[in-house]
PDB file of N, CA and C in Angstrom:
ATOM      1  N   MET A   1      77.736 206.740 -45.053  1.00 53.00           N
ATOM      2  CA  MET A   1      76.581 206.309 -44.133  1.00 53.00           C
ATOM      3  C   MET A   1      76.348 205.026 -44.207  1.00 53.00           C
ATOM      4  N   ALA A   2      76.046 204.401 -42.978  1.00 54.00           N
ATOM      5  CA  ALA A   2      75.643 202.880 -43.433  1.00 54.00           C
ATOM      6  C   ALA A   2      74.627 202.374 -43.132  1.00 54.00           C
ATOM      7  N   VAL A   3      73.523 201.390 -43.797  1.00 53.00           N
ATOM      8  CA  VAL A   3      72.448 201.578 -44.347  1.00 53.00           C
ATOM      9  C   VAL A   3      72.035 200.435 -43.124  1.00 53.00           C
ATOM     10  N   ALA A   4      71.398 200.410 -42.461  1.00 53.00           N
ATOM     11  CA  ALA A   4      70.951 199.232 -41.041  1.00 53.00           C
ATOM     12  C   ALA A   4      70.219 198.199 -42.139  1.00 53.00           C
ATOM     13  N   VAL A   5      70.557 197.059 -41.771  1.00 51.00           N
ATOM     14  CA  VAL A   5      69.499 195.946 -42.966  1.00 51.00           C
ATOM     15  C   VAL A   5      69.651 194.528 -41.979  1.00 51.00           C
ATOM     16  N   SER A   6      68.618 194.403 -41.749  1.00 49.00           N
ATOM     17  CA  SER A   6      68.127 193.253 -41.020  1.00 49.00           C
ATOM     18  C   SER A   6      68.886 192.085 -40.873  1.00 49.00           C
ATOM     19  N   ARG A   7      69.069 191.520 -39.744  1.00 52.00           N
ATOM     20  CA  ARG A   7      69.560 189.784 -40.151  1.00 52.00           C
ATOM     21  C   ARG A   7      68.840 189.055 -40.611  1.00 52.00           C
ATOM     22  N   ALA A   8      67.140 189.528 -40.432  1.00 53.00           N
ATOM     23  CA  ALA A   8      66.797 188.174 -41.090  1.00 53.00           C
ATOM     24  C   ALA A   8      66.899 188.249 -42.539  1.00 53.00           C
ATOM     25  N   ALA A   9      66.808 189.596 -42.980  1.00 53.00           N
ATOM     26  CA  ALA A   9      66.863 189.910 -44.417  1.00 53.00           C
ATOM     27  C   ALA A   9      67.530 188.569 -45.128  1.00 53.00           C
ATOM     28  N   GLY A  10      66.865 188.370 -46.355  1.00 54.00           N
ATOM     29  CA  GLY A  10      67.859 187.210 -47.172  1.00 54.00           C
ATOM     30  C   GLY A  10      67.383 185.443 -46.634  1.00 54.00           C
ATOM     31  N   ARG A  11      67.133 185.226 -45.625  1.00 55.00           N
ATOM     32  CA  ARG A  11      66.977 184.248 -45.003  1.00 55.00           C
ATOM     33  C   ARG A  11      65.394 183.528 -45.652  1.00 55.00           C
ATOM     34  N   GLY A  12      65.796 182.616 -46.403  1.00 53.00           N
ATOM     35  CA  GLY A  12      64.546 182.095 -46.754  1.00 53.00           C
ATOM     36  C   GLY A  12      64.135 180.968 -46.463  1.00 53.00           C
ATOM     37  N   SER A  13      64.680 180.142 -45.360  1.00 54.00           N
ATOM     38  CA  SER A  13      64.444 179.098 -45.096  1.00 54.00           C
ATOM     39  C   SER A  13      63.483 179.210 -43.830  1.00 54.00           C
ATOM     40  N   PRO A  14      62.350 178.374 -44.054  1.00 61.00           N
ATOM     41  CA  PRO A  14      60.719 178.466 -43.013  1.00 61.00           C
ATOM     42  C   PRO A  14      61.846 178.355 -41.256  1.00 61.00           C
ATOM     43  N   ARG A  15      60.774 178.398 -40.552  1.00 63.00           N
ATOM     44  CA  ARG A  15      61.084 178.129 -39.075  1.00 63.00           C
ATOM     45  C   ARG A  15      61.087 176.755 -38.976  1.00 63.00           C
ATOM     46  N   SER A  16      62.136 176.256 -37.849  1.00 61.00           N
ATOM     47  CA  SER A  16      62.517 175.285 -37.624  1.00 61.00           C
ATOM     48  C   SER A  16      61.320 174.978 -36.972  1.00 61.00           C
ATOM     49  N   LYS A  17      61.346 173.378 -37.426  1.00 73.00           N
ATOM     50  CA  LYS A  17      59.941 172.429 -36.453  1.00 73.00           C
ATOM     51  C   LYS A  17      60.613 172.505 -34.859  1.00 73.00           C
ATOM     52  N   ARG A  18      59.637 172.109 -34.738  1.00 80.00           N
ATOM     53  CA  ARG A  18      59.136 171.965 -32.890  1.00 80.00           C
ATOM     54  C   ARG A  18      59.093 170.710 -32.884  1.00 80.00           C
ATOM     55  N   PRO A  19      60.110 170.050 -32.339  1.00 82.00           N
ATOM     56  CA  PRO A  19      59.709 168.670 -32.208  1.00 82.00           C
ATOM     57  C   PRO A  19      58.942 168.133 -30.708  1.00 82.00           C
ATOM     58  N   TRP A  20      59.344 169.561 -29.705  1.00 83.00           N
ATOM     59  CA  TRP A  20      58.306 169.208 -28.513  1.00 83.00           C
ATOM     60  C   TRP A  20      56.757 169.382 -28.671  1.00 83.00           C
ATOM     61  N   VAL A  21      56.505 170.018 -29.695  1.00 85.00           N
ATOM     62  CA  VAL A  21      55.248 169.584 -29.680  1.00 85.00           C
ATOM     63  C   VAL A  21      54.208 168.417 -30.128  1.00 85.00           C
ATOM     64  N   ALA A  22      55.179 167.821 -30.895  1.00 86.00           N
ATOM     65  CA  ALA A  22      54.680 166.193 -30.957  1.00 86.00           C
ATOM     66  C   ALA A  22      54.514 165.306 -29.604  1.00 86.00           C
ATOM     67  N   ARG A  23      55.786 165.718 -29.040  1.00 86.00           N
ATOM     68  CA  ARG A  23      55.900 165.320 -27.593  1.00 86.00           C
ATOM     69  C   ARG A  23      54.970 165.165 -26.792  1.00 86.00           C
ATOM     70  N   VAL A  24      54.578 166.878 -26.198  1.00 85.00           N
ATOM     71  CA  VAL A  24      53.421 167.140 -25.644  1.00 85.00           C
ATOM     72  C   VAL A  24      52.199 166.627 -26.006  1.00 85.00           C
ATOM     73  N   LYS A  25      51.913 166.564 -27.483  1.00 88.00           N
ATOM     74  CA  LYS A  25      50.541 166.437 -27.814  1.00 88.00           C
ATOM     75  C   LYS A  25      50.300 164.779 -27.502  1.00 88.00           C
ATOM     76  N   ASP A  26      51.405 164.134 -27.542  1.00 89.00           N
ATOM     77  CA  ASP A  26      51.577 162.587 -27.253  1.00 89.00           C
ATOM     78  C   ASP A  26      51.112 162.278 -25.950  1.00 89.00           C
ATOM     79  N   ARG A  27      52.276 163.073 -24.690  1.00 85.00           N
ATOM     80  CA  ARG A  27      51.872 162.979 -23.570  1.00 85.00           C
ATOM     81  C   ARG A  27      50.441 163.194 -23.034  1.00 85.00           C
ATOM     82  N   HIS A  28      49.685 164.195 -23.517  1.00 85.00           N
ATOM     83  CA  HIS A  28      47.991 164.683 -23.482  1.00 85.00           C
ATOM     84  C   HIS A  28      47.222 162.933 -23.879  1.00 85.00           C
ATOM     85  N   ARG A  29      47.899 162.783 -24.674  1.00 90.00           N
ATOM     86  CA  ARG A  29      47.068 161.609 -25.639  1.00 90.00           C
ATOM     87  C   ARG A  29      46.911 160.508 -24.266  1.00 90.00           C
ATOM     88  N   ARG A  30      48.377 160.114 -23.703  1.00 89.00           N
ATOM     89  CA  ARG A  30      48.257 159.047 -23.054  1.00 89.00           C
ATOM     90  C   ARG A  30      47.559 159.352 -21.765  1.00 89.00           C
ATOM     91  N   ARG A  31      47.562 160.747 -21.626  1.00 83.00           N
ATOM     92  CA  ARG A  31      47.117 160.821 -19.918  1.00 83.00           C
ATOM     93  C   ARG A  31      45.411 160.729 -19.951  1.00 83.00           C
ATOM     94  N   THR A  32      45.469 161.582 -21.035  1.00 86.00           N
ATOM     95  CA  THR A  32      43.813 161.511 -21.293  1.00 86.00           C
ATOM     96  C   THR A  32      43.191 160.077 -21.370  1.00 86.00           C
ATOM     97  N   ALA A  33      43.964 159.298 -22.171  1.00 88.00           N
ATOM     98  CA  ALA A  33      43.769 157.547 -22.438  1.00 88.00           C
ATOM     99  C   ALA A  33      43.188 157.042 -21.331  1.00 88.00           C
ATOM    100  N   ARG A  34      44.476 157.101 -19.958  1.00 83.00           N
ATOM    101  CA  ARG A  34      44.616 156.687 -18.739  1.00 83.00           C
ATOM    102  C   ARG A  34      43.501 157.411 -17.909  1.00 83.00           C
ATOM    103  N   PHE A  35      43.061 158.899 -17.869  1.00 82.00           N
ATOM    104  CA  PHE A  35      41.965 159.142 -17.527  1.00 82.00           C
ATOM    105  C   PHE A  35      40.642 158.746 -17.765  1.00 82.00           C
ATOM    106  N   ASN A  36      40.307 158.596 -18.937  1.00 84.00           N
ATOM    107  CA  ASN A  36      39.249 157.720 -19.661  1.00 84.00           C
ATOM    108  C   ASN A  36      39.275 156.692 -18.861  1.00 84.00           C
ATOM    109  N   ALA A  37      40.222 155.614 -19.175  1.00 84.00           N
ATOM    110  CA  ALA A  37      39.816 154.199 -18.743  1.00 84.00           C
ATOM    111  C   ALA A  37      39.721 154.569 -16.895  1.00 84.00           C
ATOM    112  N   GLY A  38      40.349 155.027 -16.401  1.00 78.00           N
ATOM    113  CA  GLY A  38      40.167 155.355 -14.732  1.00 78.00           C
ATOM    114  C   GLY A  38      38.375 155.354 -14.874  1.00 78.00           C
ATOM    115  N   LEU A  39      38.134 156.573 -15.544  1.00 80.00           N
ATOM    116  CA  LEU A  39      36.697 156.739 -15.379  1.00 80.00           C
ATOM    117  C   LEU A  39      35.545 155.733 -15.601  1.00 80.00           C
ATOM    118  N   ALA A  40      36.213 155.194 -16.683  1.00 81.00           N
ATOM    119  CA  ALA A  40      34.648 154.113 -17.306  1.00 81.00           C
ATOM    120  C   ALA A  40      34.936 153.251 -16.449  1.00 81.00           C
ATOM    121  N   ASP A  41      35.673 152.668 -15.579  1.00 81.00           N
ATOM    122  CA  ASP A  41      35.281 151.543 -14.964  1.00 81.00           C
ATOM    123  C   ASP A  41      34.387 151.335 -13.949  1.00 81.00           C
ATOM    124  N   PRO A  42      32.882 150.642 -14.297  1.00 80.00           N
ATOM    125  CA  PRO A  42      31.848 150.744 -13.444  1.00 80.00           C
ATOM    126  C   PRO A  42      32.189 150.465 -12.185  1.00 80.00           C
ATOM    127  N   ASP A  43      32.741 149.126 -12.067  1.00 85.00           N
ATOM    128  CA  ASP A  43      33.021 148.746 -10.214  1.00 85.00           C
ATOM    129  C   ASP A  43      33.835 150.138  -9.806  1.00 85.00           C
ATOM    130  N   ARG A  44      34.310 151.028 -10.070  1.00 85.00           N
ATOM    131  CA  ARG A  44      34.804 151.986  -9.106  1.00 85.00           C
ATOM    132  C   ARG A  44      33.984 152.723  -8.484  1.00 85.00           C
ATOM    133  N   ARG A  45      34.432 152.727  -7.354  1.00 89.00           N
ATOM    134  CA  ARG A  45      33.010 153.579  -6.206  1.00 89.00           C
ATOM    135  C   ARG A  45      33.631 155.353  -6.851  1.00 89.00           C
ATOM    136  N   PRO A  46      32.266 156.225  -6.188  1.00 87.00           N
ATOM    137  CA  PRO A  46      32.251 157.367  -7.007  1.00 87.00           C
ATOM    138  C   PRO A  46      33.577 158.207  -6.253  1.00 87.00           C
ATOM    139  N   ALA A  47      33.931 158.076  -5.184  1.00 89.00           N
ATOM    140  CA  ALA A  47      34.777 158.654  -4.273  1.00 89.00           C
ATOM    141  C   ALA A  47      36.288 157.807  -5.220  1.00 89.00           C
ATOM    142  N   ASP A  48      36.086 156.965  -5.675  1.00 87.00           N
ATOM    143  CA  ASP A  48      37.352 156.360  -6.118  1.00 87.00           C
ATOM    144  C   ASP A  48      37.906 157.210  -7.737  1.00 87.00           C
ATOM    145  N   ARG A  49      36.535 157.002  -7.982  1.00 86.00           N
ATOM    146  CA  ARG A  49      36.574 158.057  -9.415  1.00 86.00           C
ATOM    147  C   ARG A  49      37.287 159.275  -9.227  1.00 86.00           C
ATOM    148  N   VAL A  50      36.846 160.211  -7.973  1.00 87.00           N
ATOM    149  CA  VAL A  50      36.810 161.871  -7.954  1.00 87.00           C
ATOM    150  C   VAL A  50      38.200 161.611  -7.793  1.00 87.00           C
ATOM    151  N   GLY A  51      39.077 160.543  -6.944  1.00 87.00           N
ATOM    152  CA  GLY A  51      40.420 160.383  -6.763  1.00 87.00           C
ATOM    153  C   GLY A  51      41.260 160.170  -8.325  1.00 87.00           C
ATOM    154  N   VAL A  52      40.118 159.710  -9.213  1.00 83.00           N
ATOM    155  CA  VAL A  52      40.985 159.402 -10.618  1.00 83.00           C
ATOM    156  C   VAL A  52      41.263 161.014 -11.282  1.00 83.00           C
ATOM    157  N   ALA A  53      39.829 161.859 -11.111  1.00 84.00           N
ATOM    158  CA  ALA A  53      39.938 163.010 -11.926  1.00 84.00           C
ATOM    159  C   ALA A  53      40.807 163.920 -11.113  1.00 84.00           C
ATOM    160  N   ILE A  54      40.808 164.029  -9.617  1.00 88.00           N
ATOM    161  CA  ILE A  54      41.817 165.245  -9.053  1.00 88.00           C
ATOM    162  C   ILE A  54      43.520 164.337  -9.386  1.00 88.00           C
ATOM    163  N   ASP A  55      43.785 163.516  -9.716  1.00 86.00           N
ATOM    164  CA  ASP A  55      45.063 162.955  -9.871  1.00 86.00           C
ATOM    165  C   ASP A  55      45.408 163.562 -11.377  1.00 86.00           C
ATOM    166  N   TYR A  56      44.480 163.600 -12.307  1.00 84.00           N
ATOM    167  CA  TYR A  56      44.259 164.057 -13.957  1.00 84.00           C
ATOM    168  C   TYR A  56      44.872 165.661 -13.599  1.00 84.00           C
ATOM    169  N   LEU A  57      43.796 165.851 -13.173  1.00 88.00           N
ATOM    170  CA  LEU A  57      44.012 167.550 -12.839  1.00 88.00           C
ATOM    171  C   LEU A  57      45.207 168.166 -12.397  1.00 88.00           C
ATOM    172  N   ARG A  58      45.543 166.962 -11.392  1.00 88.00           N
ATOM    173  CA  ARG A  58      47.490 167.504 -10.795  1.00 88.00           C
ATOM    174  C   ARG A  58      48.147 167.826 -11.679  1.00 88.00           C
ATOM    175  N   GLY A  59      48.119 166.711 -12.859  1.00 83.00           N
ATOM    176  CA  GLY A  59      49.408 166.291 -13.708  1.00 83.00           C
ATOM    177  C   GLY A  59      48.793 167.104 -14.966  1.00 83.00           C
ATOM    178  N   ALA A  60      48.181 167.622 -15.289  1.00 85.00           N
ATOM    179  CA  ALA A  60      47.670 169.026 -16.303  1.00 85.00           C
ATOM    180  C   ALA A  60      48.534 170.056 -15.438  1.00 85.00           C
ATOM    181  N   MET A  61      47.387 170.148 -14.355  1.00 89.00           N
ATOM    182  CA  MET A  61      48.233 171.433 -13.640  1.00 89.00           C
ATOM    183  C   MET A  61      49.623 171.661 -13.576  1.00 89.00           C
ATOM    184  N   HIS A  62      50.797 170.731 -13.617  1.00 86.00           N
ATOM    185  CA  HIS A  62      52.091 170.624 -13.783  1.00 86.00           C
ATOM    186  C   HIS A  62      52.228 171.420 -14.475  1.00 86.00           C
ATOM    187  N   ASP A  63      52.205 171.122 -15.773  1.00 82.00           N
ATOM    188  CA  ASP A  63      52.813 171.813 -17.236  1.00 82.00           C
ATOM    189  C   ASP A  63      51.985 172.701 -17.616  1.00 82.00           C
ATOM    190  N   ALA A  64      50.926 173.423 -17.067  1.00 88.00           N
ATOM    191  CA  ALA A  64      49.882 174.257 -17.652  1.00 88.00           C
ATOM    192  C   ALA A  64      50.495 175.756 -17.174  1.00 88.00           C
ATOM    193  N   PRO A  65      50.158 177.163 -18.241  1.00 92.00           N
ATOM    194  CA  PRO A  65      50.831 177.987 -17.420  1.00 92.00           C
ATOM    195  C   PRO A  65      49.873 178.498 -16.249  1.00 92.00           C
ATOM    196  N   ALA A  66      50.203 178.962 -15.549  1.00 93.00           N
ATOM    197  CA  ALA A  66      49.727 179.629 -14.171  1.00 93.00           C
ATOM    198  C   ALA A  66      48.478 180.465 -14.352  1.00 93.00           C
ATOM    199  N   GLU A  67      48.786 181.047 -15.288  1.00 95.00           N
ATOM    200  CA  GLU A  67      46.949 182.059 -15.624  1.00 95.00           C
ATOM    201  C   GLU A  67      46.060 180.909 -16.082  1.00 95.00           C
ATOM    202  N   ALA A  68      45.992 180.146 -16.898  1.00 94.00           N
ATOM    203  CA  ALA A  68      45.104 178.955 -16.555  1.00 94.00           C
ATOM    204  C   ALA A  68      44.920 178.061 -15.436  1.00 94.00           C
ATOM    205  N   VAL A  69      45.746 177.687 -15.159  1.00 93.00           N
ATOM    206  CA  VAL A  69      45.363 176.868 -14.008  1.00 93.00           C
ATOM    207  C   VAL A  69      44.831 177.499 -13.107  1.00 93.00           C
ATOM    208  N   ALA A  70      44.838 178.778 -12.887  1.00 94.00           N
ATOM    209  CA  ALA A  70      44.502 179.814 -11.714  1.00 94.00           C
ATOM    210  C   ALA A  70      42.598 179.896 -12.407  1.00 94.00           C
ATOM    211  N   ARG A  71      42.834 179.825 -13.380  1.00 95.00           N
ATOM    212  CA  ARG A  71      41.326 179.895 -14.033  1.00 95.00           C
ATOM    213  C   ARG A  71      40.460 178.754 -13.892  1.00 95.00           C
ATOM    214  N   GLU A  72      40.977 177.711 -14.362  1.00 93.00           N
ATOM    215  CA  GLU A  72      40.538 176.141 -13.922  1.00 93.00           C
ATOM    216  C   GLU A  72      39.956 175.911 -12.478  1.00 93.00           C
ATOM    217  N   VAL A  73      41.194 175.939 -11.913  1.00 93.00           N
ATOM    218  CA  VAL A  73      40.648 176.074 -10.729  1.00 93.00           C
ATOM    219  C   VAL A  73      39.418 176.555  -9.633  1.00 93.00           C
ATOM    220  N   ASP A  74      39.750 177.818 -10.259  1.00 95.00           N
ATOM    221  CA  ASP A  74      38.573 178.695  -9.412  1.00 95.00           C
ATOM    222  C   ASP A  74      37.358 178.192 -10.071  1.00 95.00           C
ATOM    223  N   ALA A  75      37.222 177.607 -11.447  1.00 95.00           N
ATOM    224  CA  ALA A  75      36.124 176.897 -11.861  1.00 95.00           C
ATOM    225  C   ALA A  75      35.469 175.640 -11.729  1.00 95.00           C
ATOM    226  N   LEU A  76      36.320 175.063 -11.175  1.00 92.00           N
ATOM    227  CA  LEU A  76      36.602 173.509 -10.430  1.00 92.00           C
ATOM    228  C   LEU A  76      35.720 173.985  -8.881  1.00 92.00           C
ATOM    229  N   ILE A  77      36.825 174.944  -8.148  1.00 94.00           N
ATOM    230  CA  ILE A  77      35.858 174.886  -6.957  1.00 94.00           C
ATOM    231  C   ILE A  77      34.279 175.734  -6.842  1.00 94.00           C
ATOM    232  N   ARG A  78      34.342 176.499  -7.829  1.00 96.00           N
ATOM    233  CA  ARG A  78      32.588 177.021  -8.168  1.00 96.00           C
ATOM    234  C   ARG A  78      31.787 175.544  -8.307  1.00 96.00           C
ATOM    235  N   HIS A  79      32.109 174.867  -9.473  1.00 95.00           N
ATOM    236  CA  HIS A  79      31.276 173.333  -9.567  1.00 95.00           C
ATOM    237  C   HIS A  79      31.379 172.707  -8.243  1.00 95.00           C
ATOM    238  N   ALA A  80      32.258 172.383  -7.848  1.00 93.00           N
ATOM    239  CA  ALA A  80      32.142 171.770  -6.420  1.00 93.00           C
ATOM    240  C   ALA A  80      31.597 171.959  -5.022  1.00 93.00           C
ATOM    241  N   ILE A  81      31.743 173.443  -5.105  1.00 95.00           N
ATOM    242  CA  ILE A  81      30.699 174.229  -3.970  1.00 95.00           C
ATOM    243  C   ILE A  81      29.098 173.913  -4.634  1.00 95.00           C
ATOM    244  N   ASP A  82      28.957 173.869  -6.013  1.00 96.00           N
ATOM    245  CA  ASP A  82      27.515 173.637  -6.408  1.00 96.00           C
ATOM    246  C   ASP A  82      27.275 172.493  -5.920  1.00 96.00           C
ATOM    247  N   ALA A  83      28.074 171.370  -6.067  1.00 94.00           N
ATOM    248  CA  ALA A  83      27.842 169.643  -6.415  1.00 94.00           C
ATOM    249  C   ALA A  83      27.447 169.660  -4.622  1.00 94.00           C
ATOM    250  N   VAL A  84      28.451 170.244  -4.151  1.00 94.00           N
ATOM    251  CA  VAL A  84      28.252 169.915  -2.294  1.00 94.00           C
ATOM    252  C   VAL A  84      26.641 170.425  -2.034  1.00 94.00           C
ATOM    253  N   ALA A  85      26.057 171.777  -2.336  1.00 96.00           N
ATOM    254  CA  ALA A  85      24.872 171.681  -2.287  1.00 96.00           C
ATOM    255  C   ALA A  85      24.053 171.118  -2.809  1.00 96.00           C
ATOM    256  N   ARG A  86      24.108 170.701  -4.167  1.00 96.00           N
ATOM    257  CA  ARG A  86      22.968 169.529  -4.514  1.00 96.00           C
ATOM    258  C   ARG A  86      23.187 168.342  -3.493  1.00 96.00           C
ATOM    259  N   LEU A  87      24.136 167.713  -3.395  1.00 93.00           N
ATOM    260  CA  LEU A  87      24.275 166.421  -2.580  1.00 93.00           C
ATOM    261  C   LEU A  87      23.723 166.541  -1.423  1.00 93.00           C
ATOM    262  N   HIS A  88      23.836 167.860  -0.588  1.00 94.00           N
ATOM    263  CA  HIS A  88      23.127 168.307   0.795  1.00 94.00           C
ATOM    264  C   HIS A  88      21.614 168.228   0.485  1.00 94.00           C
ATOM    265  N   ALA A  89      20.989 169.100  -0.241  1.00 94.00           N
ATOM    266  CA  ALA A  89      19.404 169.127  -0.732  1.00 94.00           C
ATOM    267  C   ALA A  89      19.566 167.684  -1.239  1.00 94.00           C
ATOM    268  N   ALA A  90      19.883 166.911  -1.662  1.00 94.00           N
ATOM    269  CA  ALA A  90      19.336 165.656  -2.279  1.00 94.00           C
ATOM    270  C   ALA A  90      19.304 164.343  -0.693  1.00 94.00           C
ATOM    271  N   GLU A  91      19.977 165.027   0.530  1.00 91.00           N
ATOM    272  CA  GLU A  91      20.117 163.972   1.332  1.00 91.00           C
ATOM    273  C   GLU A  91      19.127 163.946   2.218  1.00 91.00           C
ATOM    274  N   LEU A  92      18.941 165.931   2.398  1.00 91.00           N
ATOM    275  CA  LEU A  92      17.546 166.625   2.948  1.00 91.00           C
ATOM    276  C   LEU A  92      16.073 165.743   2.623  1.00 91.00           C
ATOM    277  N   ARG A  93      16.293 165.830   1.121  1.00 90.00           N
ATOM    278  CA  ARG A  93      14.855 165.013   0.496  1.00 90.00           C
ATOM    279  C   ARG A  93      14.714 163.300   0.558  1.00 90.00           C
ATOM    280  N   ASN A  94      16.089 162.830   0.862  1.00 88.00           N
ATOM    281  CA  ASN A  94      15.691 161.614   1.143  1.00 88.00           C
ATOM    282  C   ASN A  94      15.794 161.049   2.658  1.00 88.00           C
ATOM    283  N   GLN A  95      15.354 162.000   3.462  1.00 82.00           N
ATOM    284  CA  GLN A  95      15.526 161.675   4.965  1.00 82.00           C
ATOM    285  C   GLN A  95      13.854 161.151   5.334  1.00 82.00           C
ATOM    286  N   PRO A  96      13.745 159.631   6.547  1.00 78.00           N
ATOM    287  CA  PRO A  96      12.220 159.950   6.190  1.00 78.00           C
ATOM    288  C   PRO A  96      11.514 160.515   6.940  1.00 78.00           C
TER     289      PRO A  96
END
């Protein structure tokens, strides 16, 4: 009778390095630096800053898992709805 032996048995080498992890972390670092620089410019109009944030979000959505994207988009939409309500209330308070 033959005894089943695991193929992994006897392998003492650790799991191979994952070089893509360093590349992804590098890409995230570059994107974050570009995003922060775009938002830090005091001469930018608020609408331009929103555009920078949306561009950054689109870039991050491209590579992220679908369930994480859906969760973050839902949260962003809730925040946007709240922000619009606050802006409308501020506009009404500012009327002469």
